[in-house]
XYZ file of C-alpha atoms in Angstrom:
255
model
C 11.644 226.577 94.326
C 8.651 227.621 92.293
C 5.654 229.370 93.781
C 3.194 226.512 93.331
C 0.446 228.357 95.174
C 0.546 231.145 92.628
C 0.684 228.657 89.739
C -2.277 226.654 91.050
C -4.318 229.799 91.747
C -3.874 230.913 88.140
C -4.881 227.469 86.853
C -7.874 227.317 89.223
C -9.017 230.663 87.856
C -8.885 229.227 84.344
C -6.368 231.822 83.208
C -3.063 231.748 81.362
C 0.107 233.589 82.280
C -0.466 235.903 79.312
C -3.989 236.732 80.489
C -2.806 237.459 84.028
C -0.038 239.689 82.721
C -2.460 241.649 80.553
C -4.943 242.147 83.395
C -2.371 243.597 85.820
C -0.316 245.454 83.219
C 3.032 243.634 83.228
C 5.053 241.540 80.800
C 4.229 237.783 80.726
C 7.901 237.043 81.412
C 7.540 238.944 84.682
C 4.630 236.760 85.788
C 6.599 233.685 84.754
C 9.507 234.767 86.955
C 7.138 235.285 89.896
C 5.985 231.689 89.465
C 9.213 229.872 88.640
C 12.013 231.719 90.400
C 12.266 231.527 94.171
C 12.609 234.912 95.813
C 11.239 236.886 92.855
C 8.184 238.589 94.282
C 5.996 241.340 92.831
C 5.972 244.807 94.329
C 3.345 245.144 96.996
C 0.817 246.865 94.725
C 1.185 244.021 92.174
C 0.719 241.470 94.955
C -2.617 243.044 95.813
C -3.614 243.198 92.147
C -2.792 239.512 91.702
C -4.537 238.483 94.915
C -7.659 240.389 93.912
C -7.600 238.953 90.392
C -7.142 235.374 91.617
C -9.489 235.616 94.588
C -6.787 234.751 97.143
C -5.202 236.442 100.143
C -1.742 237.948 99.663
C -0.554 235.908 102.654
C -1.713 232.698 100.894
C 0.157 233.392 97.657
C 3.246 234.581 99.546
C 3.139 232.975 103.037
C 6.012 235.105 104.293
C 3.938 238.239 103.749
C 1.711 239.661 106.454
C -1.986 238.948 106.681
C -4.568 241.587 105.842
C -5.224 241.987 109.566
C -1.571 242.701 110.265
C -1.504 245.281 107.492
C -4.580 246.970 109.001
C -2.975 247.053 112.449
C 0.189 248.636 111.053
C -1.903 251.257 109.251
C -3.583 252.184 112.533
C -0.147 252.754 114.053
C 0.802 255.014 111.133
C -2.131 257.349 111.748
C -1.079 259.863 114.394
C -4.154 262.055 114.110
C -7.069 262.844 111.830
C -8.112 266.465 111.352
C -11.610 266.922 109.861
C -10.479 270.052 107.989
C -7.095 271.527 107.101
C -8.334 274.788 108.582
C -8.277 273.300 112.100
C -4.652 272.140 111.924
C -2.764 274.594 114.156
C -1.027 277.177 111.969
C 2.246 276.752 113.834
C 2.264 273.001 113.268
C 3.376 273.256 109.632
C 6.689 275.066 110.267
C 7.214 272.921 113.367
C 6.834 269.786 111.262
C 9.361 270.929 108.670
C 11.756 272.222 111.300
C 12.410 268.568 112.190
C 13.472 267.620 108.640
C 17.010 266.314 108.253
C 16.694 264.274 105.027
C 13.403 264.940 103.256
C 11.452 268.179 102.829
C 8.681 267.873 100.226
C 5.681 270.040 99.362
C 3.302 268.625 96.725
C 0.308 270.879 95.984
C -1.513 272.713 93.246
C -0.879 276.134 94.798
C -0.502 275.818 98.580
C -0.999 279.579 98.528
C -1.697 279.888 102.255
C 1.664 278.275 103.065
C 3.528 280.665 100.758
C 2.248 283.557 102.912
C 3.613 282.111 106.176
C 6.880 283.878 107.167
C 7.626 281.172 109.749
C 7.523 278.534 107.022
C 9.804 280.564 104.733
C 12.234 280.939 107.624
C 12.361 277.162 108.060
C 13.066 276.721 104.324
C 16.047 279.057 104.612
C 17.320 277.254 107.700
C 17.041 273.845 106.074
C 18.768 275.116 102.947
C 21.647 276.314 105.116
C 21.747 272.910 106.826
C 22.025 271.075 103.499
C 18.567 269.518 103.541
C 17.121 269.120 100.021
C 13.857 271.074 99.729
C 11.463 270.102 96.927
C 8.452 272.178 95.920
C 5.995 270.695 93.415
C 3.263 273.115 92.311
C 0.687 272.739 89.568
C 1.563 274.148 86.182
C -0.816 277.131 85.790
C -1.378 276.335 82.133
C -2.189 272.646 82.436
C -5.653 271.057 82.218
C -5.422 269.474 85.686
C -5.065 272.889 87.333
C -7.951 274.291 85.271
C -10.118 271.328 86.229
C -9.327 271.702 89.914
C -10.252 275.373 89.672
C -13.579 274.418 88.124
C -14.137 271.714 90.755
C -13.620 274.237 93.554
C -15.817 276.809 91.840
C -13.036 279.364 91.357
C -12.260 278.661 87.683
C -9.120 280.462 86.522
C -8.561 281.558 90.108
C -6.652 278.335 90.760
C -4.025 279.147 88.129
C -3.833 282.652 89.589
C -3.210 281.238 93.063
C -0.335 279.142 91.705
C 1.252 282.205 90.097
C 0.818 284.238 93.274
C 2.345 281.464 95.388
C 5.376 281.336 93.093
C 5.823 285.088 93.433
C 5.636 284.760 97.220
C 8.287 282.058 97.055
C 10.476 284.273 94.871
C 13.140 284.910 97.576
C 13.569 281.139 97.996
C 14.520 280.513 94.371
C 18.265 279.992 94.042
C 18.836 278.939 97.638
C 21.173 275.921 97.868
C 19.251 272.671 97.702
C 15.876 274.340 97.094
C 14.200 273.239 93.870
C 10.867 274.156 92.327
C 9.066 272.009 89.772
C 5.709 272.343 88.006
C 3.512 269.296 87.481
C 0.396 268.495 85.465
C -0.789 265.679 87.707
C -4.366 265.110 88.780
C -3.825 265.352 92.542
C -6.051 263.455 94.923
C -4.132 264.781 97.920
C -1.807 267.636 98.745
C 1.172 266.076 100.512
C 3.568 267.656 102.982
C 6.472 265.407 103.980
C 9.198 265.939 106.569
C 11.428 262.854 106.874
C 9.184 260.123 108.308
C 6.184 262.335 109.030
C 3.598 263.524 106.546
C 0.381 265.492 106.322
C -1.972 264.223 103.613
C -4.688 266.761 102.774
C -7.399 265.036 100.751
C -9.140 266.696 97.826
C -12.939 266.558 97.731
C -14.953 267.465 94.662
C -16.559 270.881 95.019
C -14.763 271.672 98.267
C -11.652 273.791 98.833
C -8.712 271.881 100.299
C -8.893 273.949 103.491
C -12.208 272.251 104.278
C -10.986 268.724 103.441
C -9.576 266.219 105.959
C -5.902 265.951 106.838
C -4.148 262.752 107.913
C -1.070 263.141 110.098
C 0.990 260.044 109.292
C 4.245 258.625 110.571
C 6.283 255.802 109.066
C 6.335 252.640 111.196
C 7.924 249.230 110.524
C 5.549 247.095 108.505
C 3.286 249.997 107.596
C 2.275 250.704 104.011
C 0.133 253.831 104.196
C 2.990 256.324 104.556
C 5.034 254.661 101.821
C 2.091 254.664 99.404
C 1.848 258.444 99.666
C 5.638 258.821 99.579
C 5.838 256.820 96.351
C 3.252 259.085 94.748
C 5.386 262.118 95.610
C 8.315 260.527 93.796
C 6.226 259.789 90.728
C 5.052 263.389 90.516
C 8.585 264.679 91.064
C 9.977 262.555 88.233
C 7.327 263.781 85.805
C 7.508 267.467 86.753
C 9.666 270.144 85.117
C 12.154 272.382 86.871
C 11.774 276.163 86.931
C 14.470 278.539 88.194
C 12.359 281.653 88.540
C 8.790 282.362 89.659
C 8.221 283.908 86.240
C 9.697 281.017 84.223
C 6.378 279.374 83.439
C 6.741 278.911 79.689
C 4.707 276.298 77.883
C 2.851 273.559 79.696
C 4.838 270.340 79.781
């Protein structure tokens, strides 16, 4: 069965399949499949883009999907706690969070220098390595424009690149541990993300303010929720675009 609601919404908007495809950044054949092939649905982010473009609710275009209200309720369940500043998150909470990891242990930051100085955190990394848990560190490439810009935004200039280098030196003993991998990225980060299985701390970045003064969301994955997965997907995108280093001194050229 074709998705006649989607077809009629496009017609009512006075648009063609080609125009819709161009506006949301996909191939026209993809939009055609969404219309004419039962069961072929866009990814959630494309559903929202289409709904916004066509002036319809997601639940109207795809009746089996949840309403906006249901999505909001699920998001409330995902939020365990909001901290107004990272500085007020209990210091011991970070190693405690990662101590629970059995499948996923991710750190996505520019420098995360403060965490590299925590012996309790380093101890957890070693324990998880011994347990066979993959540990992924993603730090900003000291030579890339995004790191320089963040340094300027925080008012520390080249100090940001220096913090990255210092953090890597602190992490030196962790290089080479089984399952522990370090990568450098050149991404413009809007959040530093700390994931342990189905829990995550999302530390927002605010222009002109150090991350330690920015809010932190403690999130947990719940059925039907989308907030956790949105952050988790961004971690994967950064990971795929980052480059591996095998030594804290193996910085080389910016990717």
